[in-house]
Structures are given as structure tokens and as C-alpha cells.
CSV table of C-alpha atoms in Angstrom, one decimal:
chain,number,residue,atom,x,y,z
A,1,MET,CA,0.0,0.0,0.0
A,2,PRO,CA,2.7,2.6,0.8
A,3,ASP,CA,4.3,1.9,-2.5
A,4,ALA,CA,1.1,2.4,-4.3
A,5,THR,CA,0.3,5.6,-2.5
A,6,THR,CA,3.8,6.9,-3.2
A,7,ARG,CA,3.4,6.0,-6.8
A,8,SER,CA,0.0,7.8,-6.9
A,9,GLY,CA,1.4,10.9,-5.3
A,10,GLY,CA,4.3,11.0,-7.7
A,11,THR,CA,1.9,10.8,-10.6
A,12,ALA,CA,-0.3,13.6,-9.3
A,13,THR,CA,2.7,15.9,-8.7
A,14,ALA,CA,4.0,15.3,-12.2
A,15,ALA,CA,0.6,16.0,-13.7
A,16,ALA,CA,0.3,19.3,-11.8
A,17,GLN,CA,3.8,20.4,-13.0
A,18,ALA,CA,2.9,19.6,-16.6
A,19,ALA,CA,-0.3,21.6,-16.4
A,20,ALA,CA,1.5,24.6,-15.0
A,21,THR,CA,4.1,24.4,-17.8
A,22,GLU,CA,1.4,24.3,-20.4
A,23,PHE,CA,-0.4,27.3,-18.8
A,24,ALA,CA,2.9,29.4,-18.9
A,25,ALA,CA,3.5,28.4,-22.5
A,26,ALA,CA,0.0,29.5,-23.4
A,27,GLU,CA,0.6,32.9,-21.8
A,28,LEU,CA,3.9,33.3,-23.7
A,29,ASP,CA,2.5,32.1,-27.0
A,30,THR,CA,3.2,34.7,-29.7
A,31,THR,CA,0.7,33.3,-32.2
A,32,VAL,CA,-2.0,35.7,-31.1
A,33,PRO,CA,-3.7,37.1,-34.2
A,34,PRO,CA,-2.4,40.6,-35.1
A,35,LEU,CA,-5.9,42.1,-35.2
A,36,VAL,CA,-6.7,40.9,-31.7
A,37,ALA,CA,-3.4,42.5,-30.4
A,38,ALA,CA,-4.1,45.8,-32.3
A,39,ASP,CA,-7.7,46.0,-30.9
A,40,ALA,CA,-6.3,45.4,-27.4
A,41,ALA,CA,-3.7,48.2,-27.9
A,42,ALA,CA,-6.3,50.6,-29.2
A,43,GLY,CA,-8.5,49.9,-26.3
A,44,GLN,CA,-5.7,50.6,-23.9
A,45,ALA,CA,-4.9,53.9,-25.7
A,46,ALA,CA,-8.5,54.9,-25.7
A,47,ALA,CA,-8.6,54.3,-22.0
A,48,VAL,CA,-5.6,56.6,-21.4
A,49,VAL,CA,-6.9,59.5,-23.6
A,50,VAL,CA,-8.6,62.2,-21.5
A,51,PRO,CA,-10.8,64.9,-23.2
A,52,LEU,CA,-9.4,68.4,-23.0
A,53,GLY,CA,-11.3,70.7,-20.6
A,54,PHE,CA,-12.8,74.1,-21.4
A,55,ALA,CA,-9.7,75.9,-20.0
A,56,ALA,CA,-7.3,73.8,-22.1
A,57,ARG,CA,-9.3,74.3,-25.3
A,58,GLY,CA,-9.5,78.0,-24.6
A,59,THR,CA,-5.7,78.2,-24.0
A,60,ARG,CA,-5.0,76.3,-27.2
A,61,ALA,CA,-7.3,78.6,-29.2
A,62,LEU,CA,-5.7,81.8,-27.8
A,63,LEU,CA,-2.2,80.5,-28.6
A,64,SER,CA,-3.0,79.5,-32.2
A,65,PRO,CA,-1.2,81.3,-35.0
A,66,TRP,CA,-4.3,83.2,-36.2
A,67,SER,CA,-5.2,84.3,-32.7
A,68,ARG,CA,-1.6,85.7,-32.2
A,69,LEU,CA,-1.9,87.4,-35.6
A,70,CYS,CA,-5.1,89.1,-34.5
A,71,LEU,CA,-3.4,90.2,-31.3
A,72,LEU,CA,-0.6,91.7,-33.4
A,73,LEU,CA,-3.0,93.6,-35.6
A,74,GLY,CA,-4.9,94.8,-32.5
A,75,LEU,CA,-1.7,96.1,-31.0
A,76,LEU,CA,-0.7,97.9,-34.2
A,77,ALA,CA,-4.2,99.4,-34.5
A,78,ALA,CA,-4.1,100.6,-30.9
A,79,ALA,CA,-0.6,102.1,-31.4
A,80,GLY,CA,-1.7,104.0,-34.5
A,81,SER,CA,-4.8,105.3,-32.8
A,82,CYS,CA,-2.7,106.6,-29.9
A,83,VAL,CA,-0.4,108.4,-32.3
A,84,LEU,CA,-3.4,110.1,-34.0
A,85,LEU,CA,-5.1,110.9,-30.7
A,86,PHE,CA,-2.2,112.1,-28.5
A,87,GLN,CA,0.4,113.1,-31.3
A,88,PRO,CA,3.5,112.3,-29.3
A,89,GLN,CA,5.7,113.7,-32.0
A,90,LYS,CA,4.7,117.2,-30.8
A,91,LEU,CA,6.3,116.4,-27.5
A,92,LEU,CA,9.5,115.4,-29.1
A,93,THR,CA,9.6,118.4,-31.5
A,94,HIS,CA,8.2,121.3,-29.4
A,95,GLY,CA,7.5,120.1,-25.8
A,96,TRP,CA,10.9,118.6,-24.9
A,97,PRO,CA,12.3,120.4,-21.8
A,98,HIS,CA,15.4,122.2,-23.2
A,99,GLN,CA,16.9,122.5,-19.7
A,100,PHE,CA,17.0,118.7,-19.6
A,101,GLY,CA,20.1,117.9,-21.7
A,102,GLY,CA,23.2,115.8,-21.9
A,103,ALA,CA,23.7,112.1,-22.3
A,104,ALA,CA,20.9,111.1,-19.9
A,105,ALA,CA,18.4,113.2,-21.9
A,106,ALA,CA,19.7,111.6,-25.1
A,107,VAL,CA,19.1,108.1,-23.7
A,108,LEU,CA,15.6,109.0,-22.7
A,109,PHE,CA,15.0,110.5,-26.1
A,110,ALA,CA,16.2,107.3,-27.8
A,111,VAL,CA,13.7,105.3,-25.8
A,112,ALA,CA,10.9,107.7,-26.7
A,113,TYR,CA,12.1,107.6,-30.3
A,114,GLY,CA,12.0,103.8,-30.4
A,115,LEU,CA,8.5,103.7,-29.0
A,116,CYS,CA,7.1,106.4,-31.3
A,117,ALA,CA,8.7,104.8,-34.4
A,118,THR,CA,7.2,101.5,-33.4
A,119,ALA,CA,3.8,103.2,-33.3
A,120,PHE,CA,4.2,104.5,-36.9
A,121,VAL,CA,5.4,108.0,-36.1
A,122,PRO,CA,7.6,109.0,-39.2
A,123,ARG,CA,11.3,108.5,-38.5
A,124,PRO,CA,12.4,111.6,-40.5
A,125,LEU,CA,10.3,113.8,-38.2
A,126,LEU,CA,11.9,112.2,-35.1
A,127,SER,CA,15.4,112.5,-36.6
A,128,LEU,CA,14.9,116.2,-37.4
A,129,ALA,CA,13.8,116.6,-33.7
A,130,ALA,CA,16.9,114.8,-32.5
A,131,GLY,CA,19.1,117.2,-34.4
A,132,ALA,CA,17.2,120.3,-33.3
A,133,LEU,CA,17.3,119.2,-29.6
A,134,PHE,CA,20.8,117.6,-29.3
A,135,GLY,CA,22.9,118.8,-32.2
A,136,SER,CA,24.5,116.7,-34.9
A,137,ALA,CA,26.7,114.3,-33.0
A,138,LEU,CA,24.6,113.5,-29.9
A,139,GLY,CA,21.4,113.7,-32.0
A,140,THR,CA,22.7,111.1,-34.5
A,141,GLY,CA,23.6,108.7,-31.7
A,142,ALA,CA,20.2,109.0,-30.1
A,143,ALA,CA,18.3,108.7,-33.4
A,144,VAL,CA,20.3,105.6,-34.5
A,145,ALA,CA,19.8,104.0,-31.1
A,146,GLY,CA,16.1,104.7,-31.2
A,147,THR,CA,15.9,103.3,-34.7
A,148,VAL,CA,17.5,100.0,-33.7
A,149,LEU,CA,15.2,99.8,-30.6
A,150,ALA,CA,12.1,100.4,-32.8
A,151,ALA,CA,13.3,97.8,-35.3
A,152,GLY,CA,14.0,95.3,-32.6
A,153,ILE,CA,10.5,95.7,-31.0
A,154,SER,CA,8.8,95.4,-34.4
A,155,PHE,CA,10.8,92.4,-35.4
A,156,GLY,CA,10.1,90.7,-32.1
A,157,LEU,CA,6.4,91.3,-32.3
A,158,GLY,CA,6.2,90.1,-35.9
A,159,ARG,CA,8.3,87.0,-35.2
A,160,VAL,CA,6.4,85.9,-32.1
A,161,LEU,CA,2.8,86.9,-33.1
A,162,GLY,CA,2.7,86.9,-36.9
A,163,GLN,CA,5.3,84.5,-38.5
A,164,ASP,CA,3.5,81.2,-38.0
A,165,ALA,CA,0.3,82.6,-39.5
A,166,LEU,CA,1.8,84.5,-42.4
A,167,ARG,CA,4.5,82.2,-43.7
A,168,PRO,CA,2.0,79.8,-45.3
A,169,LEU,CA,0.6,82.7,-47.2
A,170,LEU,CA,3.9,83.5,-49.0
A,171,ARG,CA,2.8,82.5,-52.5
A,172,GLY,CA,3.6,83.9,-55.8
A,173,ARG,CA,6.9,84.5,-57.4
A,174,VAL,CA,7.5,88.0,-56.1
A,175,LEU,CA,6.7,87.1,-52.5
A,176,LYS,CA,8.8,83.9,-52.6
A,177,ALA,CA,11.7,85.7,-54.2
A,178,ALA,CA,11.6,88.4,-51.5
A,179,ASP,CA,11.4,85.8,-48.8
A,180,GLY,CA,14.3,83.9,-50.3
A,181,LEU,CA,16.5,87.0,-50.4
A,182,LEU,CA,15.7,87.9,-46.8
A,183,SER,CA,16.1,84.4,-45.5
A,184,ARG,CA,19.3,83.3,-47.3
A,185,HIS,CA,21.0,86.7,-47.6
A,186,GLY,CA,19.7,88.4,-44.4
A,187,PHE,CA,22.5,90.8,-43.6
A,188,ARG,CA,23.0,92.0,-47.2
A,189,SER,CA,19.3,92.3,-48.0
A,190,MET,CA,18.6,94.2,-44.8
A,191,LEU,CA,21.6,96.5,-45.3
A,192,ALA,CA,20.3,97.4,-48.8
A,193,ALA,CA,16.8,98.0,-47.5
A,194,ARG,CA,18.0,100.3,-44.8
A,195,LEU,CA,20.3,102.3,-47.2
A,196,PHE,CA,17.3,102.8,-49.5
A,197,PRO,CA,15.2,105.5,-47.8
A,198,GLY,CA,12.1,105.0,-49.9
A,199,LEU,CA,11.0,101.8,-48.2
A,200,PRO,CA,8.6,102.2,-45.3
A,201,PHE,CA,10.4,101.4,-42.0
A,202,TRP,CA,7.5,99.4,-40.5
A,203,ALA,CA,7.0,97.4,-43.7
A,204,VAL,CA,10.6,96.3,-43.8
A,205,ASN,CA,10.5,95.3,-40.1
A,206,TYR,CA,7.5,93.0,-40.4
A,207,CYS,CA,8.6,91.5,-43.7
A,208,ALA,CA,11.9,90.6,-42.1
A,209,ALA,CA,10.1,89.1,-39.1
A,210,VAL,CA,8.0,86.8,-41.4
A,211,SER,CA,11.2,85.6,-43.1
A,212,ARG,CA,13.8,83.3,-41.5
A,213,MET,CA,16.3,86.1,-41.0
A,214,ARG,CA,18.5,85.9,-37.9
A,215,TRP,CA,18.3,88.4,-35.1
A,216,GLY,CA,21.9,89.3,-35.2
A,217,HIS,CA,22.0,90.0,-38.9
A,218,TYR,CA,18.8,92.0,-38.7
A,219,LEU,CA,19.9,94.3,-35.9
A,220,LEU,CA,23.5,94.8,-37.2
A,221,ALA,CA,22.3,95.6,-40.7
A,222,THR,CA,19.7,98.0,-39.3
A,223,ALA,CA,22.3,99.8,-37.2
A,224,LEU,CA,24.8,100.2,-40.0
A,225,GLY,CA,22.3,100.9,-42.8
A,226,SER,CA,20.4,103.5,-40.9
A,227,ILE,CA,23.4,105.7,-40.1
A,228,PRO,CA,23.7,107.7,-43.4
A,229,ASN,CA,20.0,108.5,-43.9
A,230,THR,CA,19.4,109.2,-40.2
A,231,ALA,CA,22.5,111.4,-39.8
A,232,ALA,CA,21.4,113.4,-42.8
A,233,TYR,CA,18.1,114.2,-41.2
A,234,VAL,CA,19.7,114.9,-37.9
A,235,VAL,CA,22.1,117.4,-39.4
A,236,ALA,CA,19.3,119.0,-41.4
A,237,GLY,CA,17.4,119.4,-38.1
A,238,ALA,CA,20.4,120.8,-36.3
A,239,ARG,CA,21.0,123.4,-39.1
A,240,ALA,CA,17.3,124.1,-39.9
A,241,ALA,CA,17.7,127.7,-38.5
A,242,ARG,CA,20.2,128.3,-41.4
A,243,PRO,CA,18.7,126.7,-44.5
A,244,THR,CA,21.2,128.4,-46.8
A,245,SER,CA,24.3,127.1,-45.0
A,246,PRO,CA,26.5,124.6,-46.9
A,247,ILE,CA,26.1,121.9,-44.3
A,248,PHE,CA,22.3,122.1,-44.5
A,249,LEU,CA,22.4,121.9,-48.3
A,250,ILE,CA,24.7,118.9,-48.1
A,251,ALA,CA,22.4,117.2,-45.7
A,252,VAL,CA,19.4,117.7,-47.9
A,253,ALA,CA,21.4,116.4,-50.9
A,254,SER,CA,22.4,113.3,-48.9
A,255,ILE,CA,18.7,112.6,-48.4
A,256,ALA,CA,17.5,113.3,-52.0
A,257,VAL,CA,20.3,111.6,-53.9
A,258,PRO,CA,20.1,108.2,-52.3
A,259,THR,CA,16.4,108.2,-52.8
A,260,LEU,CA,16.7,108.9,-56.5
A,261,ILE,CA,19.4,106.3,-56.9
A,262,GLY,CA,17.4,103.7,-55.0
A,263,ALA,CA,14.3,104.3,-57.0
A,264,PHE,CA,16.3,103.9,-60.3
A,265,VAL,CA,17.9,100.7,-59.1
A,266,ALA,CA,14.5,99.3,-58.0
A,267,TRP,CA,13.1,100.1,-61.4
A,268,ARG,CA,16.0,98.4,-63.2
A,269,LYS,CA,15.8,95.3,-61.0
A,270,ARG,CA,12.0,94.8,-61.2
A,271,HIS,CA,12.2,92.3,-64.0
A,272,HIS,CA,14.9,90.3,-62.2
A,273,LEU,CA,12.7,90.0,-59.1
A,274,ARG,CA,9.7,88.9,-61.1
A,275,GLY,CA,11.8,86.3,-62.9
A,276,HIS,CA,12.5,84.3,-59.7
């Protein structure tokens, strides 16, 4: 009897081990149909996905490219309205305290120059005011600094708020050619645009922002290219009390001659731009 019992126990133990081995092999079996596995994975993914709440959807809508572009247009419209309503250029040309002079006043004027130029106040008027208030040397430094500040503010606004929405709209040969010049030859293109006084300052800023031009190339080309034209206006403003003086006449000629040359070059190159 003990031998029979032992033999029965050994048989039962072996059978249990075999059943466990078969169960483990069934779990590790890789012959599961692919469709079943895909359905299971999709079910797990669906279980993980959580619908966005109202706040999340609102944040996504506010940060979309078109929402940012609308914000940029609103800011520009508000700036232009403030200029028309308050006319800050009068403060720079007539209401600036003359007893407040020196380098500190020039720095303050440069900041005011940059903000006003960003808000579409004409730069020639601001440069004339710089010359009338601070003279040729200090006025030129303040005007150039204000020009770079205004260009940097406009470029930053356009790059952050407008580039993503406007780049897909760059269609047509002329727009693509202009974008290619600004993106591939940023410094050279921007330097030429600043040296040519006939191009609107704000338009050049936002066109450059929509392109892939680098910040460093943009600011350096703006600083260097704005010096001749800005200095001419500043000198004219400093010598405005004596319009027949040789220095005033040279300053006026320095403004008129580059404008005529730039217009002639643009007219000659119009076919080359359309051909790209």
C-alpha cells in the first residue's frame, strides 16, 4: 500500500507540474492574431486619452497662430490710434524740456524715439527733432539707437505673433523671391533695404520678421544701414535755422540723392525680381 500511495502521489505531482508548464507556455504564446493585439492596444490607448477641458481648449485657441496674428493687428491698430489721438511727435519736437540735456536726456529721447517709431510716427520727423534738440553728434547717436530699438521691437512682435500665420501665405513668385532674399542673404538684404530711404520702415521690419532672417544679422544691418540717412536728417534738423548754409544743403542732398538712386535701381531690378 505505501508503495502504491507513493506512486499515486508522484503521478499527481508530475501531472500538476505539466499543467503549470502548459499554462505558462500558453501565456507566452506569440501566435495571437495581429488584429486581436491591435484591438487590445487601441482599447488601452482609448482608456488613457482624456478629453481636454474648457480651459485647455481655450488656451490652445488663444495660442493658435491666427489668434496671435489678430493680437498683433490689434496692438498695431491701438498704437496707430494713440499716435493720432495724442500726437507724441509734438512732445519730441516742441514740448521737450530744453533744460534737460546731456547724455541722460539723449538716452531718454532714444527710448521715446523707439516707442514712437514702433507706433508709426515717421522717423524723418523724429530724426529732425533729434538734431534740433541735441545737435548733430549726440542727436545722431540718439536717433540711431532709437531706430535700432524700434526695429527690434517690431521684429520681435512680428516674429512671435505673426510669423506662424503669415508664412503659409507666401505664395507667388514675387513674395517667394523676396522671402528667399531675406532668409538666405539676411544681412546683405537688410543693409540694402536700410540704405534705400524710400522703403517704409515698419513694412521692412515686419517683412523681415516673417522671413527666417537671424536676429543678429537684422539688428546689425539695421544699425549700419540707418546711419547715413538718419545722420542726414539729424544734421538738417540741427541746421534748420540756417537753411542756406552749406552743411544744411549737403544734408538735404544726402537725403535726396540716395532716394533717387534707390528708385532707379529698383526700377531696373523689377524684371529680375519677377523672374525668380
